[in-house]
Protein backbone atom coordinates (compact mmCIF):
# COMPACT_ATOMS: atom_id res chain seq x y z
CA MET A 1 -45.08 18.01 18.67
CA ALA A 2 -47.36 20.95 18.95
CA ASP A 3 -46.20 24.56 18.95
CA SER A 4 -47.00 24.87 22.63
CA ASP A 5 -44.75 21.89 23.40
CA LEU A 6 -41.88 23.48 21.47
CA LEU A 7 -42.34 26.78 23.29
CA ALA A 8 -42.35 24.96 26.62
CA LEU A 9 -39.16 23.13 25.66
CA LEU A 10 -37.46 26.40 24.62
CA ARG A 11 -38.46 28.01 27.90
CA GLN A 12 -37.01 25.08 29.84
CA GLU A 13 -33.73 25.40 27.93
CA GLN A 14 -33.64 29.13 28.61
CA ALA A 15 -34.26 28.54 32.28
CA ALA A 16 -31.45 25.99 32.38
CA GLY A 17 -29.08 28.53 30.80
CA ALA A 18 -28.74 26.87 27.42
CA LYS A 19 -28.52 29.02 24.31
CA VAL A 20 -31.68 29.06 22.27
CA GLY A 21 -31.20 27.29 18.96
CA ALA A 22 -27.87 25.72 19.94
CA GLU A 23 -27.41 22.09 19.13
CA ALA A 24 -26.95 19.68 22.00
CA THR A 25 -23.41 18.34 22.20
CA SER A 26 -22.55 14.80 23.03
CA SER A 27 -20.89 14.13 26.35
CA LYS A 28 -18.40 11.89 24.51
CA THR A 29 -16.38 14.61 22.77
CA VAL A 30 -12.62 14.56 22.35
CA PRO A 31 -10.72 17.25 24.24
CA MET A 32 -9.07 19.82 21.98
CA ASP A 33 -5.57 19.03 23.35
CA THR A 34 -5.98 15.38 22.43
CA PHE A 35 -7.27 16.31 19.00
CA LYS A 36 -4.29 18.63 18.41
CA TRP A 37 -1.90 15.92 19.59
CA VAL A 38 -3.38 13.32 17.23
CA VAL A 39 -3.50 15.70 14.25
CA GLY A 40 0.05 16.88 14.97
CA GLY A 41 1.26 13.29 15.10
CA LEU A 42 -0.44 12.45 11.81
CA LEU A 43 1.00 15.54 10.13
CA GLY A 44 4.44 14.65 11.48
CA ALA A 45 4.10 11.14 10.06
CA ILE A 46 3.11 12.57 6.68
CA VAL A 47 6.11 14.92 6.70
CA ILE A 48 8.45 12.04 7.54
CA ALA A 49 6.93 9.86 4.80
CA VAL A 50 7.27 12.63 2.19
CA GLY A 51 10.87 13.28 3.27
CA TRP A 52 11.68 9.58 3.03
CA PHE A 53 10.12 9.44 -0.44
CA LEU A 54 12.03 12.50 -1.66
CA ASN A 55 15.27 11.15 -0.19
CA GLY A 56 14.73 7.95 -2.16
CA ILE A 57 14.24 9.94 -5.35
CA GLN A 58 17.38 11.96 -4.62
CA SER A 59 19.49 8.83 -4.14
CA ASP A 60 18.06 7.37 -7.37
CA MET A 61 19.01 10.56 -9.19
CA ARG A 62 22.58 10.27 -7.85
CA ASP A 63 22.76 6.70 -9.16
CA VAL A 64 21.46 7.79 -12.57
CA ARG A 65 24.00 10.63 -12.70
CA LYS A 66 26.83 8.18 -11.95
CA GLU A 67 25.60 5.81 -14.67
CA VAL A 68 25.32 8.65 -17.21
CA THR A 69 28.85 9.77 -16.36
CA GLY A 70 30.09 6.21 -16.92
CA ILE A 71 28.27 6.01 -20.25
CA ARG A 72 29.82 9.32 -21.34
CA VAL A 73 33.31 8.05 -20.48
CA GLU A 74 32.68 4.80 -22.39
CA ALA A 75 31.34 6.76 -25.37
CA ALA A 76 34.44 9.00 -25.38
CA VAL A 77 36.75 5.96 -25.30
CA THR A 78 34.77 4.28 -28.07
CA ASN A 79 34.89 7.44 -30.20
CA THR A 80 38.65 7.68 -29.72
CA LYS A 81 39.13 4.05 -30.77
CA LEU A 82 36.83 4.53 -33.76
CA GLU A 83 38.76 7.60 -34.88
CA GLU A 84 42.02 5.66 -34.58
CA LEU A 85 40.60 2.78 -36.65
CA ILE A 86 39.32 5.19 -39.31
CA ALA A 87 42.71 6.92 -39.49
CA GLU A 88 44.49 3.56 -39.78
CA PHE A 89 42.07 2.41 -42.49
CA ARG A 90 42.67 5.64 -44.46
CA ARG A 91 46.45 5.19 -44.17
CA ARG A 92 46.29 1.62 -45.49
CA ASN A 93 43.77 2.33 -48.24
CA PRO A 94 44.35 5.74 -49.74
CA ARG A 95 41.73 6.86 -52.24
């Protein structure tokens, strides 16, 4: 295109009321309300997924805490029995 053709095109755009230097937009654009609705829905889905994931971790932590408590109780019972056996052994076999 020659410079004169570009000038003629710019003058036509100015006459039509278009901004000089603005890019032409496609007629198939998404309305802003629809875009906000879709993005809001996606963000909501992400929040729900993260909450579900964290809830799963929290329930796993509760299970681990219960198991650790059970292990501590078993260890205390075992220590008590071991101390009783050691005391009995010392009574039977004095040094």
